[in-house]
Amino acid sequence: MSVTYPDAKGRFGDFGGKFVPETLMAPLQEIEAYLTEALQDEEFIAAFQHELKTYGGRPTAFTYANQLTESLGGAQIYLKREDLNHTGAHKLNNAIGQALLAKRMGKTKIIAETGAGQHGVASATVAAKLGLECKVFMGEKDIERQELNVFRMKLLGAEVIPVSSGSKTLKDATNEAIRHWVAHCDDEYYLIGSVVGPHPYPEMVRNFQRVIGDETKTQFDDVKGGLPNRIYACVGGGSNAIGMFYPFLGTGVELVGIEAAGRGIQSPEHAATLTKGTPGIIHGSMTYLLQDEFGQITEPYSISAGLDYPGIGPEHAYLHASKQVRYESITDDEALEAIKTLSRTEGIIPAIESAHAVAQAIKEAETMDPSETIVINVSGRGDKDMSTIMEYFEGSDGLD
Amino acid sequence: MTNHTVTSTFAQRLPKTENMFIPFIMSGDPTPELTIELAYTLQESGADVLELGVPYSDPLADGPTIQQAAARAIEQGMTIQKAIQLIPEMRKRGVHIPIVLFTYCNPVLQYGMETLVKELKKNEADGLLVPDIPLEESEELKQHAEAHGIQLISLVAPNSEERIKRIAEQASGFLYCVSSLGVTGERAEMDPNISSFLEKVKHYSSVPVAVGFGISTNDQVQLMHNYSDGVIVGSKIIKIIEGEQSALLKEDTRDEGLKRVKEQITQLINY
Ligand SMILES: Cc1ncc(COP(=O)(O)O)c(C=O)c1O
């Protein structure tokens, strides 16, 4: 199968596109033009790969989870270790790619939105490394919840701009970043953190993240030969998942994306966009989102700040509609249990986001044959989540 | 122009095509009843077209003033449907100028494009403005609008460059020129290059050309009248209404409040 999406209008089937105010059309076209040219330039590609390797630490490890596999008695479980990236998550891959593009465009400043602070930290990090100024928009509620990452960004020299509009979380930080960018696009570049937003962002971020899937393909073939049976990745905006899935589309590998079910998809408190949402427009893109009957965007909920987003990348909406990827959801409780399990069987503490993928894989691995193989994308490490995890388990008393 | 199955009322209702004043108000802010009264007051203050806003949770093109007005209106339970239903009430009150519904794209999609333009027509509206549907994504909505005699208003921006011609040539009703890059909200100064931008737009446009975003003083209004066919004023109107809110909300001071709104608007657009 040849995958040709997005089309010239930036559509993945019915999804994607550019639903933005006229003032944003010119800066988006500018990015598109530079990106097309950059991706055909061997020097640009080489510079990207060089930074991924010598700064980011790629290729990331590919680990056989032998104890977890044995304890479940089902499919053989492999872990793609995006937690081993510099700054602790896959977000860095994209930040490096876009910051290099920003420099190529002659921009001197980058702006970014962040929820948990992971993308903000990755952007601040790359800005420091490449000599760019960096502003990070962050909802006031998230600033309170993620004190440590706010300090990390400031330590890296970035300016953190509190966002007090709307619900004061990631959705509003994204709105505010876009509003700011409209007025400053002559010298600022908007470095978006996932495969969301108007065209060409979803395609661009996918291209910078597909290194995850490309490496996995080679690594799996080296250690086992051929292809795995199933691959699992968590889905917030969807960048680690698309990065992992894209090279495997049409290969027959079963791809599973995991959304956050929060306190349960029967409750109003979840972030299960594909499971419970409906089509519409968010942040310039036609996709699935959580909204009321009048089209007002509603607040999602997940214990994991990185999955706490009311939309999803348009390519996921397309892969869902065309049934090329299966989407499931995992609750807060299930994800936290999976953190404990992976920590104790493999000595790896995953990010709460990544733990959603781990939890779904654990459920399914048990029912699979020991000859079958699965890969879990461990998109990030859990260090950033330690206070949330501690609070959840009520200090160490609740751990056993 | 394609064959209209339904004729447009926009041009008939438009009092003049020069020195136009196009105010924006948010439906339901501060109350639905006052939105109707304010529409009438704006007409009596010299409005040529009324832009009637539908509140949206995530208004990407708007600055804090209109964002807050939207939040207040949503709090009041205002929806796209209720906003449309205000229009016949405005007509009953004596509002005879064209009314253009301003709404972001997502509420339009949930309501249904065709249903929306039908309802607009049925409820005596004249136009529709959706700031986050650029030309490239507008075809379907434009077809529905044309079939039902509703003018779909297009926007053009200083950075639209080679798109100016394409946008201007298909424009209907009036053409909305964004004065400078950024979101809505008062601006101390206008873009110094605005005259050449507007000249270019006027060259290609067969409909009146109006300028909006940031216009908040009488000087700016006068300046823009030199270069265009009209001004669109949003945040400043919202601010004027905000300033009179407590008077407007009380039965016995309402008329005085409306009178002061009218005085301030007359001062703003006087030339
Ligand atoms: C470790 C980790 N995984 C996943 C995500 C979710 O983003 P995406 O779905 O774009 O991969 C985040 C976002 O902050 C994250 O930090």
XYZ file of C-alpha atoms and ligand atoms in Angstrom:
687
model
C 0.000 0.000 0.000
C 1.356 3.395 -0.820
C 0.606 6.135 1.694
C 0.236 9.442 -0.091
C -1.538 11.494 2.533
C -1.674 14.368 3.174
C -2.851 15.610 -0.213
C -2.115 19.060 -1.639
C -4.701 20.636 0.672
C -3.097 19.027 3.683
C -5.923 16.506 4.032
C -5.715 12.973 5.339
C -8.959 11.739 3.804
C -11.627 13.957 5.365
C -9.284 15.227 8.069
C -6.591 17.878 8.400
C -6.532 20.972 6.221
C -5.979 24.568 7.217
C -8.894 26.075 9.123
C -7.129 29.227 10.226
C -7.640 32.970 10.040
C -6.389 34.548 6.816
C -3.468 36.170 8.668
C -1.985 32.706 9.303
C -2.095 31.532 5.713
C 1.093 33.369 4.726
C 3.277 32.100 7.605
C 2.002 28.551 7.028
C 2.810 28.778 3.346
C 6.259 30.085 4.216
C 6.906 27.068 6.440
C 5.604 24.720 3.776
C 7.889 26.179 1.144
C 10.998 26.026 3.335
C 10.144 22.553 4.588
C 9.704 21.085 1.120
C 13.041 22.489 0.108
C 14.775 21.427 3.350
C 13.585 17.842 3.073
C 15.157 17.616 -0.379
C 18.449 19.003 0.861
C 20.902 16.298 1.916
C 22.755 18.752 4.124
C 19.634 19.533 6.116
C 18.827 15.850 6.555
C 22.428 15.166 7.575
C 22.375 18.012 10.111
C 19.112 16.661 11.587
C 20.518 13.151 11.855
C 23.749 14.471 13.323
C 21.922 16.302 16.119
C 19.682 13.304 16.792
C 22.773 11.155 17.218
C 25.343 13.356 18.927
C 22.980 15.515 20.979
C 19.789 13.499 21.385
C 21.472 10.123 21.883
C 19.938 8.208 18.978
C 19.442 5.491 18.065
C 17.559 4.757 21.267
C 17.832 1.265 22.752
C 15.549 -1.639 21.930
C 15.031 -3.784 25.007
C 13.601 -7.260 25.413
C 11.349 -7.212 28.489
C 12.128 -10.763 29.543
C 10.762 -10.657 33.069
C 7.537 -8.932 32.066
C 7.140 -11.429 29.231
C 7.679 -14.404 31.554
C 5.372 -13.083 34.236
C 2.531 -12.740 31.736
C 3.220 -15.977 29.905
C 2.015 -14.619 26.565
C 3.545 -12.681 23.675
C 7.220 -11.681 23.767
C 7.441 -8.016 24.729
C 9.978 -5.556 23.348
C 10.369 -1.940 24.423
C 11.381 0.954 22.182
C 13.230 3.193 24.570
C 12.305 6.785 23.706
C 12.689 7.448 27.429
C 16.432 7.411 26.768
C 16.329 10.531 24.606
C 18.015 13.644 25.987
C 15.397 15.453 28.146
C 13.584 12.158 28.660
C 11.034 11.836 25.875
C 10.494 11.559 22.132
C 9.538 15.260 22.044
C 13.184 16.165 21.425
C 13.226 14.576 17.927
C 10.602 16.996 16.699
C 12.055 19.984 18.540
C 15.448 19.430 16.881
C 13.905 19.103 13.421
C 11.723 22.189 13.667
C 14.385 24.340 15.329
C 16.786 23.521 12.489
C 14.063 24.531 10.052
C 13.456 27.770 11.976
C 17.143 28.627 11.669
C 17.093 27.838 7.976
C 14.173 30.241 7.611
C 16.232 32.954 9.265
C 14.043 33.131 12.361
C 15.791 34.114 15.590
C 13.074 33.195 18.054
C 10.928 30.161 18.631
C 7.684 29.971 20.522
C 6.084 26.784 21.806
C 3.048 25.631 23.763
C 3.289 23.117 26.543
C 1.000 21.197 28.864
C 3.092 19.007 31.123
C 6.163 20.954 30.173
C 7.900 18.152 28.229
C 7.619 19.874 24.880
C 8.448 23.190 26.534
C 11.598 21.679 28.013
C 12.555 20.076 24.681
C 12.044 23.410 22.896
C 13.969 25.383 25.525
C 16.778 22.819 25.324
C 17.100 22.942 21.563
C 16.813 26.732 21.569
C 19.729 26.928 23.982
C 21.771 24.528 21.866
C 21.079 26.324 18.586
C 21.260 29.873 19.901
C 17.601 30.796 19.481
C 15.433 32.791 21.851
C 12.560 30.782 23.277
C 9.151 31.660 24.696
C 6.925 28.933 26.060
C 3.182 29.452 26.511
C 1.765 27.491 29.405
C -1.651 27.523 31.062
C -1.714 28.937 34.574
C -3.238 25.713 35.869
C -0.409 23.667 34.333
C 2.218 26.057 35.700
C 0.910 25.233 39.150
C 0.857 21.483 38.463
C 4.292 21.282 36.809
C 6.507 23.500 38.926
C 9.633 21.482 38.255
C 9.406 21.707 34.469
C 8.675 25.435 34.691
C 11.925 25.835 36.564
C 13.768 23.601 34.078
C 12.636 25.824 31.200
C 13.708 28.961 33.016
C 17.057 27.410 33.900
C 17.525 26.684 30.188
C 17.011 30.371 29.484
C 13.466 30.278 28.139
C 10.730 32.696 29.040
C 7.587 30.995 30.355
C 4.443 32.963 29.534
C 1.452 32.195 31.760
C -1.842 31.815 29.893
C -4.942 32.883 31.775
C -7.515 32.569 28.975
C -10.132 29.827 28.750
C -9.492 26.822 30.928
C -5.828 27.790 31.504
C -4.468 24.461 30.200
C -2.787 23.049 27.062
C -5.632 23.898 24.684
C -5.473 27.544 25.768
C -1.673 27.644 25.721
C -1.903 26.501 22.089
C -4.501 29.185 21.288
C -2.320 31.847 22.866
C 0.830 30.680 21.076
C -1.018 30.886 17.755
C -2.434 34.346 18.582
C 1.009 35.593 19.503
C 2.582 34.074 16.413
C 0.145 35.815 14.055
C 1.509 39.181 15.176
C 5.177 38.175 15.258
C 5.674 35.727 12.414
C 8.308 37.854 10.707
C 11.015 36.825 13.194
C 9.361 34.088 15.246
C 8.800 30.451 14.415
C 5.998 28.469 16.082
C 7.399 25.114 17.129
C 4.306 22.978 17.694
C 4.709 19.957 19.952
C 2.668 17.226 18.311
C 1.091 16.082 15.034
C -1.706 18.613 15.481
C -2.496 22.059 14.099
C -2.982 23.201 10.516
C -1.119 21.767 7.524
C 1.877 21.378 7.207
C 2.435 20.767 10.933
C 0.926 17.258 11.207
C 2.957 16.015 8.252
C 6.135 17.791 9.336
C 6.046 16.489 12.900
C 5.366 12.986 11.594
C 8.409 13.243 9.371
C 10.604 14.309 12.282
C 9.224 11.543 14.528
C 9.189 8.634 12.091
C 12.770 7.898 13.108
C 11.170 6.001 16.018
C 9.434 3.544 13.708
C 12.288 3.360 11.229
C 14.757 2.399 13.961
C 12.290 -0.063 15.471
C 11.873 -1.829 12.158
C 15.612 -2.346 11.802
C 16.160 -3.218 15.444
C 13.363 -5.769 15.487
C 14.606 -7.343 12.313
C 18.115 -7.555 13.808
C 17.073 -9.279 17.022
C 14.094 -11.371 15.873
C 13.900 -11.168 12.108
C 10.841 -9.938 10.226
C 8.107 -7.850 11.798
C 6.413 -7.873 15.194
C 2.742 -8.906 15.457
C 1.538 -5.808 17.303
C 2.805 -2.367 18.253
C 1.455 -0.168 21.062
C 1.834 3.582 21.560
C -0.007 6.146 23.668
C -1.851 8.976 21.942
C -2.133 12.534 23.213
C -1.790 14.707 20.136
C -0.337 11.589 18.585
C 3.296 12.315 17.709
C 5.044 9.374 19.353
C 2.355 7.061 18.000
C 2.528 8.335 14.414
C 6.317 8.328 14.597
C 6.205 4.684 15.570
C 3.301 3.574 13.344
C 4.001 5.386 10.105
C 6.756 3.104 8.784
C 4.602 0.077 9.634
C 1.416 1.187 7.852
C 0.328 -1.347 5.285
C 2.807 -3.993 6.492
C 0.218 -6.149 8.249
C 1.518 -5.310 11.727
C -1.418 -4.637 14.054
C -1.105 -1.069 15.326
C -2.754 -0.041 18.590
C -3.063 3.558 19.810
C -4.014 4.152 23.429
C -5.935 7.187 24.608
C -6.446 8.342 28.181
C -9.708 7.152 29.716
C -9.053 9.217 32.850
C -11.651 8.231 35.444
C -13.430 6.069 32.873
C -14.999 6.715 29.486
C -18.450 6.456 31.021
C -17.575 9.405 33.263
C -17.239 12.970 31.927
C -13.601 12.947 33.004
C -11.511 11.480 30.217
C -9.396 12.471 27.224
C -10.537 9.662 24.909
C -10.913 11.797 21.795
C -11.416 9.060 19.198
C -13.423 6.785 21.472
C -15.826 9.478 22.662
C -15.325 12.568 20.485
C -16.897 13.739 17.239
C -15.466 15.369 14.095
C -14.875 19.117 14.095
C -12.167 21.763 14.067
C -9.558 22.354 16.728
C -6.382 24.394 16.351
C -6.834 24.777 12.626
C -7.397 21.149 11.776
C -10.409 18.967 10.971
C -10.220 16.021 13.320
C -11.998 14.367 16.240
C -12.448 16.421 19.376
C -14.321 16.576 22.645
C -17.095 19.136 22.276
C -20.673 19.862 23.224
C -23.639 19.785 20.835
C -23.113 23.456 19.913
C -19.484 22.985 18.971
C -17.891 24.463 22.089
C -14.711 22.589 22.922
C -14.947 20.840 26.288
C -12.278 20.175 28.880
C -10.593 16.792 28.836
C -9.223 15.060 31.901
C -6.338 12.680 32.444
C -3.888 12.213 35.304
C -1.282 12.433 32.553
C -0.801 16.052 31.484
C 0.657 14.941 28.133
C -2.563 13.143 27.170
C -4.886 15.824 28.589
C -5.843 17.341 25.218
C -9.352 17.620 23.698
C -8.189 16.986 20.122
C -5.971 14.516 18.269
C -3.795 14.713 15.186
C -5.829 14.559 11.947
C -3.859 11.594 10.614
C -5.015 9.545 13.597
C -8.594 10.550 12.828
C -8.013 9.221 9.325
C -6.291 6.017 10.484
C -9.199 5.467 12.866
C -11.842 6.070 10.201
C -10.036 3.832 7.706
C -9.473 1.195 10.412
C -5.727 1.020 9.833
C -5.052 1.535 13.523
C -7.086 0.243 16.466
C -7.640 2.767 19.252
C -8.218 1.712 22.852
C -8.326 3.607 26.114
C -6.763 3.092 29.535
C -7.821 4.644 32.850
C -5.657 6.534 35.345
C -5.736 3.546 37.678
C -4.688 1.064 34.999
C -1.840 3.319 33.862
C -0.513 3.789 37.391
C -0.639 0.050 38.009
C 1.362 -0.466 34.816
C 4.020 1.985 36.040
C 4.488 -0.167 39.104
C 4.613 -3.349 37.042
C 7.155 -2.121 34.511
C 9.298 -0.534 37.222
C 9.464 -3.773 39.186
C 9.827 -6.279 36.363
C 12.172 -4.329 34.102
C 13.694 -1.545 36.190
C 12.177 1.052 33.868
C 9.941 3.808 35.249
C 7.878 5.037 32.290
C 6.171 8.414 31.935
C 2.487 8.253 32.884
C 1.671 8.856 29.199
C 3.745 5.873 28.093
C 2.273 3.744 30.884
C -1.071 3.864 29.053
C 0.547 1.924 26.203
C 2.210 -0.451 28.653
C -1.111 -1.141 30.380
C -2.929 -1.999 27.148
C -0.042 -4.201 25.997
C -0.069 -6.082 29.301
C -3.803 -6.745 28.930
C -3.384 -8.134 25.448
C -0.024 -9.915 25.773
C -1.523 -12.343 28.263
C -4.021 -13.521 25.689
C -1.454 -13.951 22.915
C 0.648 -16.953 22.003
C 4.256 -17.080 23.305
C 5.440 -17.295 19.701
C 3.963 -13.864 18.993
C 5.824 -10.602 19.478
C 4.827 -7.106 20.487
C 6.585 -3.772 20.734
C 5.654 -1.015 23.189
C 6.798 2.519 22.516
C 8.025 3.836 25.858
C 7.685 7.463 24.796
C 9.242 8.964 27.921
C 10.620 8.375 31.377
C 8.724 8.882 34.596
C 11.032 11.283 36.414
C 8.875 14.284 35.530
C 5.857 12.532 37.036
C 7.365 11.549 40.361
C 5.288 13.920 42.479
C 2.056 12.854 40.721
C 2.962 9.191 41.133
C 3.882 9.722 44.797
C 0.633 11.502 45.443
C -1.306 8.739 43.722
C 0.269 6.019 45.809
C -0.059 8.269 48.891
C 3.619 8.202 49.726
C 5.304 4.811 49.673
C 2.612 3.244 51.896
C 0.276 2.607 48.989
C 2.883 0.870 46.871
C 2.401 -2.693 48.017
C -22.531 35.548 -9.909
C -24.271 32.221 -10.144
C -28.026 31.892 -10.482
C -29.538 32.546 -7.130
C -32.402 30.339 -6.171
C -33.015 32.840 -3.394
C -32.255 36.518 -3.820
C -29.867 38.292 -1.528
C -31.200 41.079 0.649
C -27.798 42.438 1.593
C -27.540 45.164 -1.044
C -31.177 46.237 -0.594
C -30.773 46.652 3.127
C -27.411 48.427 2.931
C -27.944 52.191 3.528
C -24.728 53.308 1.787
C -21.525 51.919 0.318
C -19.157 54.681 1.400
C -17.985 55.751 4.837
C -19.679 52.701 6.255
C -19.687 51.948 9.957
C -19.864 48.238 10.822
C -20.014 47.541 14.556
C -19.584 44.118 16.144
C -21.547 42.970 19.177
C -21.512 39.663 21.002
C -24.855 37.886 21.227
C -25.930 37.503 24.819
C -23.424 39.949 26.290
C -24.604 41.152 28.716
C -28.063 39.598 28.040
C -30.003 38.494 24.927
C -32.591 41.263 25.452
C -29.876 43.909 25.597
C -28.256 42.532 22.448
C -31.497 43.392 20.639
C -31.647 46.875 22.173
C -27.971 47.478 21.434
C -28.437 46.453 17.805
C -31.130 49.099 17.473
C -29.040 51.704 19.282
C -26.100 50.993 16.975
C -28.293 51.470 13.930
C -29.564 54.751 15.363
C -25.929 55.759 15.980
C -25.155 55.341 12.296
C -24.365 51.652 11.753
C -24.652 50.483 8.146
C -24.164 46.762 8.793
C -24.358 44.858 12.067
C -21.892 42.095 12.779
C -23.556 39.774 15.270
C -21.070 37.552 17.099
C -21.669 33.974 18.197
C -19.594 33.230 21.296
C -16.970 30.498 20.916
C -14.827 28.729 23.486
C -11.623 29.015 21.443
C -11.687 32.203 19.352
C -8.270 32.084 17.657
C -8.564 35.436 15.899
C -9.687 37.384 18.953
C -7.860 39.314 21.627
C -8.802 39.463 25.329
C -11.751 41.879 25.017
C -13.770 39.731 22.633
C -12.588 36.508 24.310
C -14.022 37.751 27.590
C -17.258 38.883 25.967
C -17.592 35.385 24.480
C -16.932 33.746 27.830
C -19.624 35.896 29.467
C -22.097 35.054 26.700
C -21.429 31.315 26.918
C -21.953 31.610 30.651
C -25.358 33.131 29.841
C -26.191 30.050 27.769
C -25.847 31.721 24.373
C -25.544 29.333 21.405
C -25.414 29.699 17.632
C -29.100 28.809 17.423
C -30.160 31.328 20.046
C -28.044 34.001 18.374
C -29.843 33.428 15.072
C -33.181 33.630 16.853
C -32.306 37.120 18.071
C -32.370 38.419 14.509
C -36.173 38.392 13.933
C -36.487 40.137 17.301
C -34.078 42.807 16.079
C -36.126 43.214 12.911
C -39.271 43.628 15.038
C -37.459 46.267 17.068
C -36.818 48.219 13.869
C -33.356 47.100 12.806
C -33.414 47.295 9.012
C -29.681 47.290 8.153
C -27.963 44.081 6.946
C -27.085 41.652 9.724
C -24.038 39.430 9.308
C -23.591 36.494 11.666
C -19.992 36.157 12.858
C -19.102 32.648 14.010
C -16.083 30.387 14.131
C -16.086 27.304 11.967
C -16.658 24.570 14.531
C -20.142 25.704 15.633
C -21.031 25.931 11.911
C -19.978 22.327 11.320
C -21.941 21.043 14.290
C -25.025 22.991 13.209
C -24.617 21.920 9.607
C -23.590 24.292 6.820
C -26.772 24.050 4.825
C -29.040 24.176 7.872
C -27.209 27.275 9.022
C -27.624 29.278 5.830
C -31.269 28.205 5.553
C -31.900 29.300 9.123
C -30.089 32.575 8.516
C -32.307 33.284 5.551
C -35.445 32.274 7.383
C -34.523 34.509 10.301
C -33.877 37.552 8.112
C -30.083 37.640 8.285
C -28.106 38.811 5.264
C -24.600 37.526 5.642
C -22.201 35.139 7.310
C -18.591 35.636 8.326
C -16.425 32.712 9.452
C -12.932 33.962 10.307
C -11.253 30.544 10.351
C -12.388 29.341 6.935
C -9.848 30.679 4.460
C -10.560 30.758 0.730
C -9.111 27.265 0.150
C -11.570 25.663 2.569
C -14.592 27.807 1.745
C -16.051 26.233 -1.383
C -18.786 24.118 0.169
C -20.016 26.841 2.518
C -19.915 29.388 -0.285
C -22.108 27.210 -2.483
C -24.693 26.740 0.237
C -24.624 30.451 1.060
C -25.109 31.468 -2.556
C -27.957 29.032 -3.054
C -29.795 30.580 -0.124
C -29.064 34.228 -0.784
C -26.682 34.685 2.117
C -23.526 36.709 1.485
C -20.396 34.946 2.692
C -18.001 37.686 3.760
C -14.315 37.098 2.978
C -11.280 38.389 4.852
C -8.033 39.593 3.421
C -4.871 40.457 5.380
C -1.779 42.612 4.801
C 0.267 39.435 4.290
C -2.199 37.861 1.840
C 0.013 39.056 -1.049
C -0.847 37.134 -4.223
C -3.986 35.805 -2.544
C -5.455 39.323 -2.437
C -6.574 39.119 -6.053
C -8.157 35.675 -5.727
C -9.948 36.592 -2.500
C -11.108 40.015 -3.671
C -12.458 38.757 -6.979
C -14.825 36.269 -5.367
C -15.819 38.493 -2.436
C -19.484 39.108 -1.732
C -21.336 41.581 0.500
C -18.302 43.561 1.576
C -14.643 42.649 1.824
C -13.172 42.613 5.315
C -9.583 43.903 5.378
C -7.589 43.013 8.470
C -5.731 46.229 9.334
C -2.587 44.616 10.696
C -1.253 41.228 11.750
C -2.447 39.968 15.086
C -5.729 39.400 16.852
C -8.678 41.711 17.405
C -8.233 44.390 20.028
C -7.516 48.077 20.288
C -4.284 49.279 18.737
C -2.542 52.549 19.519
C -1.315 52.931 15.962
C -2.247 51.680 12.550
C 0.126 49.902 10.213
C 1.980 52.594 8.213
C 1.681 50.497 5.053
C -2.064 50.206 5.275
C -2.836 52.651 2.489
C -0.951 50.701 -0.170
C -2.514 47.442 1.041
C -6.011 48.911 0.843
C -5.345 50.432 -2.540
C -4.412 47.023 -3.869
C -7.508 45.433 -2.365
C -9.783 48.107 -3.792
C -8.246 47.603 -7.186
C -9.455 43.991 -7.324
C -12.663 44.188 -5.329
C -16.094 44.731 -6.840
C -17.731 45.015 -3.402
C -17.179 47.717 -0.749
C -13.931 47.376 1.174
C -14.047 47.793 4.956
C -11.162 47.800 7.439
C -11.199 46.214 10.870
C -8.998 45.025 13.774
C -7.810 47.591 16.268
C -9.874 50.582 15.243
C -10.755 52.380 18.458
C -10.364 56.151 18.025
C -12.035 58.848 15.961
C -8.681 59.700 14.356
C -8.314 56.135 13.155
C -11.871 56.103 11.828
C -11.236 59.286 9.863
C -7.936 57.991 8.524
C -9.493 54.708 7.382
C -12.333 56.493 5.626
C -9.696 58.069 3.381
C -8.478 54.683 2.202
C -11.535 52.438 2.345
C -15.310 52.280 2.151
C -15.836 51.668 5.818
C -14.629 50.640 9.257
C -15.415 47.593 11.358
C -15.241 48.224 15.087
C -15.388 45.350 17.576
C -13.366 45.492 20.776
C -14.010 49.219 21.241
C -17.783 48.683 21.024
C -17.547 45.832 23.534
C -15.582 48.149 25.848
C -18.168 50.916 25.534
C -20.922 48.428 26.387
C -18.861 47.049 29.274
C -18.508 50.560 30.631
C -22.283 51.012 30.683
C -23.067 47.472 31.781
C -24.383 48.254 35.249
C -26.641 51.013 33.909
C -27.867 48.759 31.097
C -28.707 45.903 33.418
C -31.036 47.988 35.602
C -34.521 48.685 34.298
C -34.628 52.317 35.491
C -31.204 53.303 34.135
C -31.302 51.301 30.903
C -32.410 54.148 28.640
C -29.725 56.444 30.017
C -27.142 53.706 29.494
C -28.241 53.233 25.886
C -28.124 56.983 25.379
C -24.542 57.131 26.623
C -23.609 54.196 24.376
C -25.026 56.156 21.463
C -23.142 59.320 22.457
C -19.822 57.506 22.675
C -20.357 55.808 19.344
C -21.323 59.053 17.677
C -18.102 60.595 18.968
C -16.125 57.617 17.688
C -17.456 57.669 14.138
C -18.120 61.401 13.767
C -16.347 63.024 10.830
C 6.375 11.091 27.436
C 5.236 11.571 26.612
N 4.553 10.684 25.877
C 3.503 11.061 25.122
C 3.073 12.383 25.092
C 1.868 12.714 24.277
O 2.153 13.382 23.098
P 2.080 12.664 21.691
O 0.771 11.977 21.609
O 2.219 13.781 20.723
O 3.195 11.704 21.589
C 3.767 13.346 25.842
C 3.333 14.771 25.831
O 3.715 15.599 26.584
C 4.869 12.924 26.621
O 5.558 13.811 27.365
